[in-house]
PDB file of C-alpha atoms in Angstrom:
ATOM      1  CA  UNK A   1     -21.357   1.812  23.466  1.00 39.00           C
ATOM      2  CA  UNK A   2     -20.765   1.842  19.700  1.00 42.00           C
ATOM      3  CA  UNK A   3     -19.261   4.981  18.147  1.00 44.00           C
ATOM      4  CA  UNK A   4     -21.411   6.963  15.747  1.00 46.00           C
ATOM      5  CA  UNK A   5     -20.634   6.667  12.054  1.00 47.00           C
ATOM      6  CA  UNK A   6     -18.855  10.014  12.070  1.00 49.00           C
ATOM      7  CA  UNK A   7     -16.789   9.040  15.130  1.00 48.00           C
ATOM      8  CA  UNK A   8     -15.825   5.749  13.526  1.00 47.00           C
ATOM      9  CA  UNK A   9     -14.676   7.590  10.412  1.00 54.00           C
ATOM     10  CA  UNK A  10     -12.911  10.313  12.365  1.00 51.00           C
ATOM     11  CA  UNK A  11     -11.193   7.919  14.764  1.00 60.00           C
ATOM     12  CA  UNK A  12     -11.443   8.924  18.386  1.00 70.00           C
ATOM     13  CA  UNK A  13     -12.338  12.552  17.660  1.00 78.00           C
ATOM     14  CA  UNK A  14     -15.958  13.345  18.522  1.00 88.00           C
ATOM     15  CA  UNK A  15     -18.081  15.147  15.968  1.00 92.00           C
ATOM     16  CA  UNK A  16     -17.451  18.916  16.199  1.00 92.00           C
ATOM     17  CA  UNK A  17     -20.120  20.875  18.052  1.00 93.00           C
ATOM     18  CA  UNK A  18     -19.917  23.987  15.859  1.00 96.00           C
ATOM     19  CA  UNK A  19     -19.562  24.774  12.183  1.00 94.00           C
ATOM     20  CA  UNK A  20     -16.325  26.639  12.908  1.00 95.00           C
ATOM     21  CA  UNK A  21     -14.857  23.601  14.681  1.00 95.00           C
ATOM     22  CA  UNK A  22     -15.973  21.340  11.830  1.00 95.00           C
ATOM     23  CA  UNK A  23     -14.311  23.612   9.257  1.00 94.00           C
ATOM     24  CA  UNK A  24     -11.074  23.751  11.263  1.00 94.00           C
ATOM     25  CA  UNK A  25     -11.036  19.959  11.707  1.00 94.00           C
ATOM     26  CA  UNK A  26     -11.665  19.420   7.994  1.00 94.00           C
ATOM     27  CA  UNK A  27      -8.946  21.890   7.002  1.00 92.00           C
ATOM     28  CA  UNK A  28      -6.422  20.245   9.314  1.00 93.00           C
ATOM     29  CA  UNK A  29      -7.205  16.712   8.134  1.00 92.00           C
ATOM     30  CA  UNK A  30      -7.382  17.557   4.445  1.00 91.00           C
ATOM     31  CA  UNK A  31      -4.232  19.674   4.740  1.00 87.00           C
ATOM     32  CA  UNK A  32      -2.336  16.874   6.473  1.00 87.00           C
ATOM     33  CA  UNK A  33      -3.319  14.413   3.769  1.00 86.00           C
ATOM     34  CA  UNK A  34      -2.578  16.719   0.857  1.00 82.00           C
ATOM     35  CA  UNK A  35       0.805  17.715   2.307  1.00 79.00           C
ATOM     36  CA  UNK A  36       1.938  14.092   2.356  1.00 79.00           C
ATOM     37  CA  UNK A  37       4.356  13.416  -0.452  1.00 66.00           C
ATOM     38  CA  UNK A  38       2.785  11.214  -3.029  1.00 68.00           C
ATOM     39  CA  UNK A  39       4.823   8.387  -4.610  1.00 67.00           C
ATOM     40  CA  UNK A  40       7.278   9.689  -7.187  1.00 67.00           C
ATOM     41  CA  UNK A  41       6.754  13.325  -6.228  1.00 73.00           C
ATOM     42  CA  UNK A  42       9.687  15.684  -5.712  1.00 74.00           C
ATOM     43  CA  UNK A  43       7.683  18.858  -5.133  1.00 80.00           C
ATOM     44  CA  UNK A  44       6.952  20.095  -1.619  1.00 81.00           C
ATOM     45  CA  UNK A  45       3.315  20.972  -0.986  1.00 79.00           C
ATOM     46  CA  UNK A  46       4.374  24.429   0.217  1.00 82.00           C
ATOM     47  CA  UNK A  47       5.822  25.198  -3.233  1.00 88.00           C
ATOM     48  CA  UNK A  48       2.544  24.628  -5.046  1.00 89.00           C
ATOM     49  CA  UNK A  49       0.909  28.006  -4.251  1.00 92.00           C
ATOM     50  CA  UNK A  50       4.062  29.804  -5.400  1.00 95.00           C
ATOM     51  CA  UNK A  51       4.213  27.879  -8.672  1.00 96.00           C
ATOM     52  CA  UNK A  52       0.474  28.269  -9.269  1.00 95.00           C
ATOM     53  CA  UNK A  53       0.699  32.033  -8.690  1.00 96.00           C
ATOM     54  CA  UNK A  54       3.402  32.275 -11.351  1.00 97.00           C
ATOM     55  CA  UNK A  55       1.439  29.969 -13.644  1.00 96.00           C
ATOM     56  CA  UNK A  56      -1.616  32.232 -13.474  1.00 96.00           C
ATOM     57  CA  UNK A  57      -0.012  35.679 -13.103  1.00 96.00           C
ATOM     58  CA  UNK A  58       3.080  35.264 -15.250  1.00 95.00           C
ATOM     59  CA  UNK A  59       6.605  36.440 -14.373  1.00 97.00           C
ATOM     60  CA  UNK A  60       6.815  38.472 -11.153  1.00 96.00           C
ATOM     61  CA  UNK A  61       9.396  40.100  -8.949  1.00 95.00           C
ATOM     62  CA  UNK A  62       9.978  38.102  -5.772  1.00 96.00           C
ATOM     63  CA  UNK A  63       8.648  41.013  -3.692  1.00 95.00           C
ATOM     64  CA  UNK A  64       5.413  41.119  -5.719  1.00 96.00           C
ATOM     65  CA  UNK A  65       5.064  37.353  -5.448  1.00 96.00           C
ATOM     66  CA  UNK A  66       5.515  37.573  -1.667  1.00 96.00           C
ATOM     67  CA  UNK A  67       2.812  40.250  -1.431  1.00 95.00           C
ATOM     68  CA  UNK A  68       0.444  38.146  -3.530  1.00 93.00           C
ATOM     69  CA  UNK A  69       1.036  35.101  -1.307  1.00 94.00           C
ATOM     70  CA  UNK A  70       0.865  37.166   1.924  1.00 91.00           C
ATOM     71  CA  UNK A  71       4.290  35.860   2.937  1.00 94.00           C
ATOM     72  CA  UNK A  72       7.543  37.440   4.015  1.00 95.00           C
ATOM     73  CA  UNK A  73       9.870  38.188   1.099  1.00 94.00           C
ATOM     74  CA  UNK A  74      12.728  36.240   2.728  1.00 94.00           C
ATOM     75  CA  UNK A  75      10.537  33.124   2.935  1.00 94.00           C
ATOM     76  CA  UNK A  76       9.547  33.430  -0.707  1.00 96.00           C
ATOM     77  CA  UNK A  77      13.178  34.084  -1.699  1.00 95.00           C
ATOM     78  CA  UNK A  78      14.253  30.787  -0.102  1.00 95.00           C
ATOM     79  CA  UNK A  79      11.521  28.880  -1.950  1.00 94.00           C
ATOM     80  CA  UNK A  80      12.372  30.638  -5.207  1.00 96.00           C
ATOM     81  CA  UNK A  81      16.074  29.798  -4.846  1.00 96.00           C
ATOM     82  CA  UNK A  82      15.297  26.126  -4.190  1.00 94.00           C
ATOM     83  CA  UNK A  83      12.869  25.879  -7.105  1.00 96.00           C
ATOM     84  CA  UNK A  84      15.263  27.726  -9.398  1.00 96.00           C
ATOM     85  CA  UNK A  85      18.118  25.371  -8.432  1.00 96.00           C
ATOM     86  CA  UNK A  86      15.909  22.412  -9.391  1.00 94.00           C
ATOM     87  CA  UNK A  87      14.914  23.931 -12.736  1.00 96.00           C
ATOM     88  CA  UNK A  88      11.286  24.627 -11.851  1.00 96.00           C
ATOM     89  CA  UNK A  89      11.666  28.411 -12.081  1.00 97.00           C
ATOM     90  CA  UNK A  90      13.511  30.664 -14.483  1.00 97.00           C
ATOM     91  CA  UNK A  91      14.856  34.124 -13.679  1.00 95.00           C
ATOM     92  CA  UNK A  92      15.058  36.978 -16.182  1.00 94.00           C
ATOM     93  CA  UNK A  93      15.835  40.687 -16.082  1.00 92.00           C
ATOM     94  CA  UNK A  94      12.798  42.845 -15.320  1.00 88.00           C
ATOM     95  CA  UNK A  95      12.022  44.731 -18.557  1.00 89.00           C
ATOM     96  CA  UNK A  96      10.797  47.712 -16.500  1.00 88.00           C
ATOM     97  CA  UNK A  97      13.959  47.925 -14.387  1.00 88.00           C
ATOM     98  CA  UNK A  98      17.171  46.321 -15.612  1.00 86.00           C
ATOM     99  CA  UNK A  99      18.533  46.225 -12.040  1.00 90.00           C
ATOM    100  CA  UNK A 100      15.743  43.883 -10.893  1.00 90.00           C
ATOM    101  CA  UNK A 101      14.663  40.414 -11.978  1.00 94.00           C
ATOM    102  CA  UNK A 102      11.457  38.483 -12.366  1.00 96.00           C
ATOM    103  CA  UNK A 103      10.856  34.790 -11.857  1.00 97.00           C
ATOM    104  CA  UNK A 104       8.639  32.618 -14.027  1.00 98.00           C
ATOM    105  CA  UNK A 105       7.522  29.013 -13.879  1.00 98.00           C
ATOM    106  CA  UNK A 106       9.540  26.794 -16.235  1.00 98.00           C
ATOM    107  CA  UNK A 107       8.176  23.987 -18.392  1.00 97.00           C
ATOM    108  CA  UNK A 108       9.483  21.505 -15.805  1.00 96.00           C
ATOM    109  CA  UNK A 109       7.830  23.422 -12.956  1.00 95.00           C
ATOM    110  CA  UNK A 110       4.555  23.563 -14.850  1.00 95.00           C
ATOM    111  CA  UNK A 111       4.566  19.831 -15.550  1.00 94.00           C
ATOM    112  CA  UNK A 112       5.376  19.016 -11.902  1.00 92.00           C
ATOM    113  CA  UNK A 113       2.707  21.290 -10.438  1.00 91.00           C
ATOM    114  CA  UNK A 114       0.089  19.991 -12.886  1.00 91.00           C
ATOM    115  CA  UNK A 115       0.976  16.361 -12.125  1.00 88.00           C
ATOM    116  CA  UNK A 116       0.892  16.973  -8.363  1.00 86.00           C
ATOM    117  CA  UNK A 117      -2.411  18.826  -8.612  1.00 87.00           C
ATOM    118  CA  UNK A 118      -3.918  16.019 -10.673  1.00 89.00           C
ATOM    119  CA  UNK A 119      -2.863  13.432  -8.078  1.00 87.00           C
ATOM    120  CA  UNK A 120      -4.309  15.527  -5.245  1.00 87.00           C
ATOM    121  CA  UNK A 121      -7.582  16.070  -7.138  1.00 92.00           C
ATOM    122  CA  UNK A 122      -7.770  12.300  -7.629  1.00 91.00           C
ATOM    123  CA  UNK A 123      -7.193  11.764  -3.899  1.00 90.00           C
ATOM    124  CA  UNK A 124      -9.967  14.223  -3.027  1.00 93.00           C
ATOM    125  CA  UNK A 125     -12.213  12.661  -5.661  1.00 95.00           C
ATOM    126  CA  UNK A 126     -11.649   9.270  -4.090  1.00 94.00           C
ATOM    127  CA  UNK A 127     -12.629  10.646  -0.674  1.00 94.00           C
ATOM    128  CA  UNK A 128     -16.000  11.868  -1.970  1.00 96.00           C
ATOM    129  CA  UNK A 129     -16.593   9.221  -4.641  1.00 97.00           C
ATOM    130  CA  UNK A 130     -19.532   7.699  -2.759  1.00 98.00           C
ATOM    131  CA  UNK A 131     -21.254  11.065  -2.301  1.00 97.00           C
ATOM    132  CA  UNK A 132     -24.274  11.807  -4.473  1.00 98.00           C
ATOM    133  CA  UNK A 133     -24.194  14.679  -6.965  1.00 97.00           C
ATOM    134  CA  UNK A 134     -26.251  16.956  -4.705  1.00 98.00           C
ATOM    135  CA  UNK A 135     -23.810  16.585  -1.801  1.00 98.00           C
ATOM    136  CA  UNK A 136     -20.815  17.097  -4.089  1.00 97.00           C
ATOM    137  CA  UNK A 137     -22.341  20.253  -5.574  1.00 98.00           C
ATOM    138  CA  UNK A 138     -23.299  21.574  -2.134  1.00 97.00           C
ATOM    139  CA  UNK A 139     -19.728  21.031  -0.925  1.00 97.00           C
ATOM    140  CA  UNK A 140     -18.306  22.767  -4.018  1.00 97.00           C
ATOM    141  CA  UNK A 141     -20.612  25.752  -3.638  1.00 97.00           C
ATOM    142  CA  UNK A 142     -20.083  26.186   0.106  1.00 96.00           C
ATOM    143  CA  UNK A 143     -16.301  25.768  -0.064  1.00 95.00           C
ATOM    144  CA  UNK A 144     -16.120  28.369  -2.816  1.00 96.00           C
ATOM    145  CA  UNK A 145     -18.282  30.707  -0.748  1.00 97.00           C
ATOM    146  CA  UNK A 146     -16.118  30.159   2.353  1.00 96.00           C
ATOM    147  CA  UNK A 147     -12.920  30.764   0.378  1.00 94.00           C
ATOM    148  CA  UNK A 148     -14.355  33.950  -1.137  1.00 95.00           C
ATOM    149  CA  UNK A 149     -15.685  35.266   2.170  1.00 96.00           C
ATOM    150  CA  UNK A 150     -12.479  34.571   4.093  1.00 92.00           C
ATOM    151  CA  UNK A 151     -10.463  36.331   1.380  1.00 88.00           C
ATOM    152  CA  UNK A 152     -12.521  39.484   2.009  1.00 91.00           C
ATOM    153  CA  UNK A 153     -11.679  39.642   5.718  1.00 89.00           C
ATOM    154  CA  UNK A 154      -9.177  42.296   6.815  1.00 87.00           C
TER     155      UNK A 154
END
């Protein structure tokens, strides 16, 4: 028996029976692909949310950054130290409390995160290049809705 088109694309995995299973499968597969290091890249995928948070929110204390990312402060501290050592973050005294410091994305960090994001957008664009505009817009709208709704959960 010939596999269905979706089974052929997905390999040996049968088509998910529920929307929830389909979302989880898509997240796993997309995540695996996006986490792969792209040629010439020296930025770990796990550092991107941290750098993007600093890009959009400006300089933050490590504890505030950890809260924003919903991560343990010790985990964020390790990432910050690594990124700072590689010149992608800069540390400065907190103007509100001279005993504390804030971290900010550096010019190098900004260029690396933008380049990595552009390559990943291109990869995703390639995956849906054959889709018509209606399907692409439906995907955009539903993914945004899912991301918004899941953010609201306790």
